[in-house]
Coordinates of C-alpha atoms in Angstrom, one line a residue:
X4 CA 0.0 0.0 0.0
X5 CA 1.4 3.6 -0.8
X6 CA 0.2 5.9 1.9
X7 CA 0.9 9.4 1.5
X8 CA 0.7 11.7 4.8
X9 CA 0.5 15.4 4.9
X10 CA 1.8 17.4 7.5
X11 CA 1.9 21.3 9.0
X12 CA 5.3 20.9 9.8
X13 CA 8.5 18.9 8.5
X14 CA 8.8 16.2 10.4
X15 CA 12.5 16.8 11.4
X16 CA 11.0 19.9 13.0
X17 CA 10.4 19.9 16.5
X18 CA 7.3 18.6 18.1
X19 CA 5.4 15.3 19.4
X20 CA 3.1 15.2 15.9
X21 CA 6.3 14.9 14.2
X22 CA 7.7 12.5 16.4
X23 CA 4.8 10.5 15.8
X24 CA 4.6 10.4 12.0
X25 CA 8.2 9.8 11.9
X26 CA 7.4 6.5 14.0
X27 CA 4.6 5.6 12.3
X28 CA 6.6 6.2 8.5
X29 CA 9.3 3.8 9.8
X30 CA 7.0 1.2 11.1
X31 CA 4.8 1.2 8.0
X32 CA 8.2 0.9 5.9
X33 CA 8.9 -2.0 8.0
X34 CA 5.5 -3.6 7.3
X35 CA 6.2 -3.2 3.9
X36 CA 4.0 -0.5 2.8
X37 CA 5.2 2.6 0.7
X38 CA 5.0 6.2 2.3
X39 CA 5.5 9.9 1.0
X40 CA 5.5 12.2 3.7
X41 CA 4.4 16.3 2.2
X42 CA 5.0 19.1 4.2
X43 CA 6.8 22.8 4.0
X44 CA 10.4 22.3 3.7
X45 CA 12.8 23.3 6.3
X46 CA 14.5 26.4 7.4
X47 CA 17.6 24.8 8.6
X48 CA 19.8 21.6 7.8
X49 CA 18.5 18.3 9.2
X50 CA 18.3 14.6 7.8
X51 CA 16.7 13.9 4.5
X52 CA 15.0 10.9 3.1
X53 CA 13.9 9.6 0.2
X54 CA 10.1 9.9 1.4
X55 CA 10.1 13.3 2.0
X56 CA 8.5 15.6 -0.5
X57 CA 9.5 19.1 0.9
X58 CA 6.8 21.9 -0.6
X59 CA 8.5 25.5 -1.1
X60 CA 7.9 27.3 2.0
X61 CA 8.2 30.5 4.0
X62 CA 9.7 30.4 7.5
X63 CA 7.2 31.5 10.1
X64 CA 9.1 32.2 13.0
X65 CA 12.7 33.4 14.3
X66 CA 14.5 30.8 15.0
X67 CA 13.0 29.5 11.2
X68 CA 12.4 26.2 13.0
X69 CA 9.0 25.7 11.3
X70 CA 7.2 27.1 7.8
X71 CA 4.4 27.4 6.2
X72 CA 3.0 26.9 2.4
X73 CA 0.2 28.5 0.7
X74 CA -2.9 25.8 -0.1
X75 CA -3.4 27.0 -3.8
X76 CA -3.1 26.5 -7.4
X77 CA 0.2 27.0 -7.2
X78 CA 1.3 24.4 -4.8
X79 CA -1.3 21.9 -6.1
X80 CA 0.5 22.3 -9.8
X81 CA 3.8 21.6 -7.2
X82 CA 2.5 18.5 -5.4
X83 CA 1.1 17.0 -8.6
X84 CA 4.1 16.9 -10.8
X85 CA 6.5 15.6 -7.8
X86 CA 3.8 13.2 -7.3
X87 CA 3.9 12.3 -10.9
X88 CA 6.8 9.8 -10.1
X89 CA 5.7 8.4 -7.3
X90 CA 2.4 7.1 -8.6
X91 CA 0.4 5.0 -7.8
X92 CA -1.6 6.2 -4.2
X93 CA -3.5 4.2 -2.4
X94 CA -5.0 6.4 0.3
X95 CA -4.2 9.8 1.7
X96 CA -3.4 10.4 5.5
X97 CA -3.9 14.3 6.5
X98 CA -2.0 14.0 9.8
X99 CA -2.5 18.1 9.9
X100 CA -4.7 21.1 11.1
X101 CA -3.9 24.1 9.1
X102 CA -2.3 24.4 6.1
X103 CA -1.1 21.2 5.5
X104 CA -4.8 19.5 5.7
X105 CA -6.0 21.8 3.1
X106 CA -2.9 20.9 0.8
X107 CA -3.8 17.2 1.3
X108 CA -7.7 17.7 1.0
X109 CA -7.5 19.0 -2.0
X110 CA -4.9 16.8 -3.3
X111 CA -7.3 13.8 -2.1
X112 CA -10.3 15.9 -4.1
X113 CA -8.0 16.1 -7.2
X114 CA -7.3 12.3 -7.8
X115 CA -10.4 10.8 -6.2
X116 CA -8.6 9.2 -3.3
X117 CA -9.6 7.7 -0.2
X118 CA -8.8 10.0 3.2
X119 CA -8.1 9.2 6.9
X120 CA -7.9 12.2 9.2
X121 CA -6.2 11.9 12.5
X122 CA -7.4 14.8 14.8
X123 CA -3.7 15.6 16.9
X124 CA -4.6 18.4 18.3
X125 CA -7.6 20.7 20.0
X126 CA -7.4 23.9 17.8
X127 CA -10.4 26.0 20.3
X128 CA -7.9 25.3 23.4
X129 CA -4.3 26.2 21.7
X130 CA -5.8 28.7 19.5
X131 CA -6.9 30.3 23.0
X132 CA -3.3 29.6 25.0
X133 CA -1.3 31.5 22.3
X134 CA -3.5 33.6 20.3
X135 CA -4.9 37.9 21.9
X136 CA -8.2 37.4 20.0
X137 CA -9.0 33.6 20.4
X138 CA -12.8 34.5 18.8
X139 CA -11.4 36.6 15.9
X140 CA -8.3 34.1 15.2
X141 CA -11.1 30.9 15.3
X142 CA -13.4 33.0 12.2
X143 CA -10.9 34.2 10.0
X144 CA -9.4 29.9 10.2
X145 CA -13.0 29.3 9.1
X146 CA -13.1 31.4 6.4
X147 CA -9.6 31.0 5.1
X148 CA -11.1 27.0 5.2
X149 CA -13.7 27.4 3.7
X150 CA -11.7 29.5 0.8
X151 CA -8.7 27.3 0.4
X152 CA -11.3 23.7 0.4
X153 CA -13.9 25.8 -2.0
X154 CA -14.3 22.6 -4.7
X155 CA -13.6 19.7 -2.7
X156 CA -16.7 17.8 -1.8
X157 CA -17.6 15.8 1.2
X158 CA -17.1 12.0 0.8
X159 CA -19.7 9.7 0.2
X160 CA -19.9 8.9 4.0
X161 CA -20.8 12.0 5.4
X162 CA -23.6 14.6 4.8
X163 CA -23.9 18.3 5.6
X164 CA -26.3 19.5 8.2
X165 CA -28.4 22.6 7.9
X166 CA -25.7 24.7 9.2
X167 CA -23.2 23.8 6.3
X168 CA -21.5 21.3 9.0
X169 CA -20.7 17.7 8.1
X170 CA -22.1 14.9 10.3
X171 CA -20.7 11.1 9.2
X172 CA -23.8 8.4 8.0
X173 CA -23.1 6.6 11.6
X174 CA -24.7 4.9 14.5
X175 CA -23.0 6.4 17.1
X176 CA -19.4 5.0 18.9
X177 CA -18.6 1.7 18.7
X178 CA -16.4 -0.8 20.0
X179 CA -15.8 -0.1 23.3
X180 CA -16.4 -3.6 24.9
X181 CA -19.0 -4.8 27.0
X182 CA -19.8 -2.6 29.4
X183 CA -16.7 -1.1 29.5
X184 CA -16.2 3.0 29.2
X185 CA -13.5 4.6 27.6
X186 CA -10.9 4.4 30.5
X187 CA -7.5 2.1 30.1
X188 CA -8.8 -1.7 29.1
X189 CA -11.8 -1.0 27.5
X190 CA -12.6 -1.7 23.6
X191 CA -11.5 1.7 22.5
X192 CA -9.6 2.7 25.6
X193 CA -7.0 0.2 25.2
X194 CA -5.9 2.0 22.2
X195 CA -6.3 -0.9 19.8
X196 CA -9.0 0.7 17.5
X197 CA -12.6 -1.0 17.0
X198 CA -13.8 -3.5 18.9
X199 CA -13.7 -7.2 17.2
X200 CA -16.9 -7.3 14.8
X201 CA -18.4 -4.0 15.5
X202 CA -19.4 -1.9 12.1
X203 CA -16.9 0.2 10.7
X204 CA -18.7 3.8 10.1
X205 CA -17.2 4.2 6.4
X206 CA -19.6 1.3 5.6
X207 CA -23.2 2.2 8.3
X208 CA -25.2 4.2 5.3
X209 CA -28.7 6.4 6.1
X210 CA -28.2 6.7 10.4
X211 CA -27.1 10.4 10.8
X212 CA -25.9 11.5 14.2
X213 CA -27.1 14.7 15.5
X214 CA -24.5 17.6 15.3
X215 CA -25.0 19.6 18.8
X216 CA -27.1 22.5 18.7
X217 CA -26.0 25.9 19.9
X218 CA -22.6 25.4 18.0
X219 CA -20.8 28.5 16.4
X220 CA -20.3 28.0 12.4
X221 CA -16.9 29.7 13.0
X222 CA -15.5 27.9 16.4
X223 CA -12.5 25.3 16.9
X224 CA -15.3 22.6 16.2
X225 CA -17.1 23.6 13.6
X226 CA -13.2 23.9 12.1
X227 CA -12.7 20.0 12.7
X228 CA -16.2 19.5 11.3
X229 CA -15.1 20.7 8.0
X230 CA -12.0 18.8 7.4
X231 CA -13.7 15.3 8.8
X232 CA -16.8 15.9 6.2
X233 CA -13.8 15.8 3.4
X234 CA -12.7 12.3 5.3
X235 CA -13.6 8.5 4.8
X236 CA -12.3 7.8 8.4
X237 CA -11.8 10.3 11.6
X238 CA -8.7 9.1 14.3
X239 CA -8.1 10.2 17.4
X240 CA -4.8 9.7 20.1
X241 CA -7.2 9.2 23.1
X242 CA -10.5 7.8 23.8
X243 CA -11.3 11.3 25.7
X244 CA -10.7 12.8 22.8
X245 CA -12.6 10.6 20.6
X246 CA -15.4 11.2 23.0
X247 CA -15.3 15.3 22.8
X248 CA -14.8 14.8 18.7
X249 CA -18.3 12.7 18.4
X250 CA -20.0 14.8 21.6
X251 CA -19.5 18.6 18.8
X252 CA -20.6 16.5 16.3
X253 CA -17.4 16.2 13.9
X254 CA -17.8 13.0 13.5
X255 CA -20.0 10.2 15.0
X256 CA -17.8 7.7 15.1
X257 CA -14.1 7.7 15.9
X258 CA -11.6 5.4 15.4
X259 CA -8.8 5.4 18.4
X260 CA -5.3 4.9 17.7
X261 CA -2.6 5.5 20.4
X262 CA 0.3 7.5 18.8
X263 CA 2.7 4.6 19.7
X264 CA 6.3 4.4 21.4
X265 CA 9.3 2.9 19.2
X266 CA 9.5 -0.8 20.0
X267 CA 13.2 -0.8 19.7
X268 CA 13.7 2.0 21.7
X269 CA 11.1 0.9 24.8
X270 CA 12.9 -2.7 24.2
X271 CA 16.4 -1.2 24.8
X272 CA 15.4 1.2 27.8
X273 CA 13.5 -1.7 29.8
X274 CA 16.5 -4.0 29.0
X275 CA 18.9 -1.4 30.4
X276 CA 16.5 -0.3 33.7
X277 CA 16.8 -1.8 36.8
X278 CA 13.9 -3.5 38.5
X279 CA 15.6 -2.1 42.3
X280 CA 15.0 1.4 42.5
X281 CA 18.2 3.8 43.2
X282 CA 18.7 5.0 46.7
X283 CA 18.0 8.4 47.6
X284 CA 15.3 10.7 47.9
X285 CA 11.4 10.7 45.6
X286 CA 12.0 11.6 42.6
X287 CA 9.5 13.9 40.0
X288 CA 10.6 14.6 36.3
X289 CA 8.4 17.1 33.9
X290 CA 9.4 17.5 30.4
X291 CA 7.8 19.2 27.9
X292 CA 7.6 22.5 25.7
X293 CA 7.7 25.5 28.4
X294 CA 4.3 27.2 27.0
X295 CA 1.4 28.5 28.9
X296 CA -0.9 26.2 27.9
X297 CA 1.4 23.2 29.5
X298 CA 1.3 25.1 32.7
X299 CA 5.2 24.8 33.7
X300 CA 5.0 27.6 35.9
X301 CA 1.9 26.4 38.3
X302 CA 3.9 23.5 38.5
X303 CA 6.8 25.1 39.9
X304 CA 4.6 26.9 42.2
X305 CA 3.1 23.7 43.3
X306 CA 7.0 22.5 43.9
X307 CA 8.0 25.9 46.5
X308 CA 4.2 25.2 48.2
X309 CA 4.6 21.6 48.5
X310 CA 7.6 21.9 50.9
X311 CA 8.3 18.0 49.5
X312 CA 12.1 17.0 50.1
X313 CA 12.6 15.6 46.6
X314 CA 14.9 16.1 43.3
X315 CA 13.1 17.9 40.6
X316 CA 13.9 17.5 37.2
X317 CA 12.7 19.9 34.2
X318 CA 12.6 18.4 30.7
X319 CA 12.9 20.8 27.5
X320 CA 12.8 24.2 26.9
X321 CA 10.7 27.6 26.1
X322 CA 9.8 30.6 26.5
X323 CA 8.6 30.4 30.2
X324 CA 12.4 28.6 31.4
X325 CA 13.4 32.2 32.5
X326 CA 10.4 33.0 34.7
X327 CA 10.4 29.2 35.8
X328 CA 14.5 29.5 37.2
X329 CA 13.3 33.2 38.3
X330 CA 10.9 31.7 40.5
X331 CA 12.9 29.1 42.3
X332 CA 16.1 31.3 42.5
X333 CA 13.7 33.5 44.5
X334 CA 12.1 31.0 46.7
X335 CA 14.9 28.3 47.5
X336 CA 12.5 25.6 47.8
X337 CA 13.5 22.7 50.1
X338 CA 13.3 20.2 46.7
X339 CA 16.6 20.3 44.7
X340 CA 15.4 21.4 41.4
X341 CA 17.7 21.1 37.8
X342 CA 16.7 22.5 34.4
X343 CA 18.2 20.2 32.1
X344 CA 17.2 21.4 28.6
X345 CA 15.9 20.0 25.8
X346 CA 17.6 15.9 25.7
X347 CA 17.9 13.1 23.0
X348 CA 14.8 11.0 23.2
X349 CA 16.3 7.9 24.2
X350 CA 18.0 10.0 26.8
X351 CA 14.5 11.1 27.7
X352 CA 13.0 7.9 28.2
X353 CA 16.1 6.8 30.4
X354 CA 15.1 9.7 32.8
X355 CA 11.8 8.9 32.8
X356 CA 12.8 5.4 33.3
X357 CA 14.7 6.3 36.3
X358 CA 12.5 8.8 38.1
X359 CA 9.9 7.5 40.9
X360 CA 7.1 9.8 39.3
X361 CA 6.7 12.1 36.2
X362 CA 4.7 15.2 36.8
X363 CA 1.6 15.9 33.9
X364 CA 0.0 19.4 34.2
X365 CA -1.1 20.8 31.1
X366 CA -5.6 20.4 31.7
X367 CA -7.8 20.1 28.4
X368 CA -5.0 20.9 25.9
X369 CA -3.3 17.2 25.0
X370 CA -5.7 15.0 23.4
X371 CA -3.1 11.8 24.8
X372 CA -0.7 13.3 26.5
X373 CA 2.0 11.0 25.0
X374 CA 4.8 11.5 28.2
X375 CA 2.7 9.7 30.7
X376 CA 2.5 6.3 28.6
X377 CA 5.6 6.5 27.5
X378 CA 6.7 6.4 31.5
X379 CA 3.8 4.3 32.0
X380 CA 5.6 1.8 29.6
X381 CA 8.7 1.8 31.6
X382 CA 7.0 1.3 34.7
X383 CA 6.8 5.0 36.0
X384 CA 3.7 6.5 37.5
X385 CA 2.3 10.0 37.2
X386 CA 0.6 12.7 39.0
X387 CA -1.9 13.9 37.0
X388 CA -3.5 17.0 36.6
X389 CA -5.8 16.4 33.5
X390 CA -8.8 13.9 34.7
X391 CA -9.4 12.9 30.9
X392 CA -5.7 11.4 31.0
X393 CA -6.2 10.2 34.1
X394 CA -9.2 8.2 33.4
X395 CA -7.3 7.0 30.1
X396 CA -4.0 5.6 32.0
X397 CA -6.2 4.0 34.6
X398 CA -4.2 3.0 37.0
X399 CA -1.0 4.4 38.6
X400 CA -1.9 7.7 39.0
X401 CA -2.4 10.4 41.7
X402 CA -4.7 12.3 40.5
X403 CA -4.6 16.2 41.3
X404 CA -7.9 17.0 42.3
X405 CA -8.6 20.5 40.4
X406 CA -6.8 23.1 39.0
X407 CA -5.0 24.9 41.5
X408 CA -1.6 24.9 42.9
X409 CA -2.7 23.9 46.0
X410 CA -4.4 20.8 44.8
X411 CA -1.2 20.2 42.6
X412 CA 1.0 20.8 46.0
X413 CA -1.0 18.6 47.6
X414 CA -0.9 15.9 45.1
X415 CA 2.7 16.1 45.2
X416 CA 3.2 16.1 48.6
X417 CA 1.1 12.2 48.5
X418 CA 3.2 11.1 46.1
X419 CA 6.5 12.0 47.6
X420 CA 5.3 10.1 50.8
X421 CA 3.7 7.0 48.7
X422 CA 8.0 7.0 47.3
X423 CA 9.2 7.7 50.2
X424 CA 7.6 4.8 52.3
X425 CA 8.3 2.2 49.3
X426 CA 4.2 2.2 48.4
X427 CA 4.2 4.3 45.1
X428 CA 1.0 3.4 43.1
X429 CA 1.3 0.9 39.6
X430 CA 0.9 1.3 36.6
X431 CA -0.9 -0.5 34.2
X432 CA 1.4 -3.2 33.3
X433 CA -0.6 -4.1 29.6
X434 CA 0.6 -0.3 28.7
X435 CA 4.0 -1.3 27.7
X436 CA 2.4 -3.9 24.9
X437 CA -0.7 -2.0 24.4
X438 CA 1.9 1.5 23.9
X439 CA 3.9 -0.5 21.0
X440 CA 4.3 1.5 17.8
X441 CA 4.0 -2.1 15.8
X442 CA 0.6 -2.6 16.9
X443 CA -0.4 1.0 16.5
X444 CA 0.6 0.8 13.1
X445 CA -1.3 -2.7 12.7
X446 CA -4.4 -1.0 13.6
X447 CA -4.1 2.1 11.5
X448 CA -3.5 -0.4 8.3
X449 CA -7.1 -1.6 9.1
X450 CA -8.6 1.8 8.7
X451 CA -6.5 2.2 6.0
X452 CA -8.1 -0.4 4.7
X453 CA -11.8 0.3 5.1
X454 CA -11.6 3.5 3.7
X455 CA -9.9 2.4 0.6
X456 CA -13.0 0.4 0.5
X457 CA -15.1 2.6 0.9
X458 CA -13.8 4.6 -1.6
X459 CA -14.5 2.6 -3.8

């Protein structure tokens, strides 16, 4: 099978979408299937392959780390003659939100081919984190989709509502295992896609599901709604996700698909842990991209009003790392907290591997919050502020019970005791297996499969 993916962003940019498709090109490769990855070329010199079909581009910000390319005539006329050689496609994978679905929708319109959609991200809630004038940004991303898709029609799968919004020919969710909700273990919780024998939506015809009333025709969802209608198959990260996804109506039945962690790599770092935890005092790791909406700052807060006597380790970089080291060099807290940049990402895992906790604070934003399985797979438990991520991991969690840096503090403060008295909670052992790039790719073959056929 030749699957071509479209992205926003090169995917030797940074950034945990592009992580992701990287994994998941080397994985299908592996399987033997054939993929062309599309997205604005690079600012800067980093690896090439042979799959990569880099689109002219204009860097977008100063440190030219990521670009963007006009959807138009232009860079269709582009896409199809470096295409030309690389024919024949079997199915197109938009694996993007902005720019890059609407280069990949219309090359999907163009040549009559089958699309899957993964939803990675929650435009509404970053649009809101980063953007002045969240409301203003939200209408003119409408209108610029509804210019830029003008032509392309909805597949045969989905139908438009009153409202111009696209609702998908569907009973409702499926697969989610008798009586079982959408939490860790259950049919579409456990990250392996559908349920065995329950209807695929590309194929349930005639049974429309209701698109919420009281929705704006220009907010994040009505957005998502637009690019799913153009779509043969909807995935999703997280069964919470999924869940908000079907609830606004963007599409009535999702297909859940855990981005995955490299089998090689999760192999190597449980070969080279130790079952006997090193001596010493609890302790918490958080790693991530220092932006508001990931909330490194409360965190740090939480750490001074905790008063816990633990080693603190921060992950990655950003433009809050200034006011973060601001705020501890002022408090002194009695924890011992490093900053230790951006790391490799088997380096990453090692830490995560050897910490007695990693730290999760960011609260509506990640639709799977990919950190916390990723320690889950090597055995590491979390304190979690997001309940949705929560539920999904199941077990070995403390959960943080709302979203102030009190309840954060406090949640802190139990785990460091839990360590500290050799009782930390456990998690889900089945992650490690369940968390395995091989059988995420497995499953996404299958929906690659049903909406070739139903493209048909």
């Amino acid at each position: 099978m030749h699957v071509v993916m479209f992205a926003d962003q090169h995917l030797e940019s940074l950034g945990g979408a592009q992580v992701s498709m990287r994994l998941q090109k080397r994985f299908l490769e592996r399987a033997g299937h054939v993929v062309t990855i599309v997205a604005p070329r690079l600012h800067r010199d980093a690896p090439d392959d042979a799959a990569y079909l880099d689109l002219p581009s204009i860097a977008i910000t100063p440190d030219r780390e990521y670009a963007l390319t006009w959807p138009g005539a232009r860079t269709d006329r582009f896409v199809d003659a470096q295409m030309g050689a690389r024919l024949p496609v079997d199915v197109v994978h938009v694996q993007a939100d902005f720019w890059g679905a609407f280069i990949g929708h219309r090359y999907a319109a163009r040549h009559g081919l089958p699309v899957v959609h993964t939803m990675h991200n929650r435009v509404d809630v970053g649009i809101e984190a980063t953007a002045p004038f969240p409301g203003l940004v939200l209408r003119v991303l409408n209108a610029w989709a509804r210019r830029a898709l003008r032509g392309t029609a909805p597949s045969r799968d989905v139908v438009p509502d009153a409202a111009g919004a696209a609702r998908s020919r569907d009973a409702g969710p499926v697969g989610r295992g008798a009586g079982a909700g959408r939490g860790a273990g259950a049919g579409r919780g456990a990250g392996a896609g559908r349920g065995a024998g329950a209807e695929p939506a590309s194929v349930r015809a005639g049974r429309v599901a209701a698109v919420p009333s009281g929705r704006s025709a220009a907010d994040g969802w009505a957005y998502l709604r637009r690019l799913a209608a153009l779509s043969h198959a909807v995935t999703a990260p997280s069964s919470h996700f999924a869940r908000r996804l079907e609830e606004h109506g963007v599409a009535s039945a999702v297909d859940v698909i855990w981005n995955g962690i490299d089998d090689d790599v999760l192999d190597a770092a449980l070969g080279a842990g130790s079952s006997v935890r090193r001596p010493g005092r609890p302790r918490f790791i958080w790693l991530g991209r220092m932006s508001p909406e990931k909330r490194l700052l409360p965190f740090v807060e939480a750490v001074i009003a905790s008063g816990i006597d633990a080693e603190v380790e921060i992950v990655g970089g950003g433009a809050q790392l200034r006011a973060a080291r601001r705020l501890i060099e002022r408090a002194l807290p009695k924890a011992t907290v490093t900053f230790s940049g951006r790391l490799p990402y088997a380096e990453t895992l090692r830490r995560l591997a050897d910490a007695d906790a990693v730290v999760q604070t960011s609260i509506g934003f990640e639709t799977q919050g990919m950190t916390v399985f990723e320690a889950a797979s090597l055995g590491t438990p979390a304190v979690v502020s997001d309940p949705d991520i929560a539920d999904e991991l199941g077990s070995g969690t403390w959960r943080v019970t709302d979203a102030t840096v009190p309840a954060l503090a406090n949640a802190l403060r139990r785990a460091a005791a839990d360590i500290a008295a050799g009782t930390p909670v456990e998690p889900d052992a089945s992650i490690a297996e369940r968390f395995r790039q091989s059988s995420r790719t497995a499953a996404m073959v299958d929906v690659y499969r049903r909406a070739v056929a139903a493209g048909r």
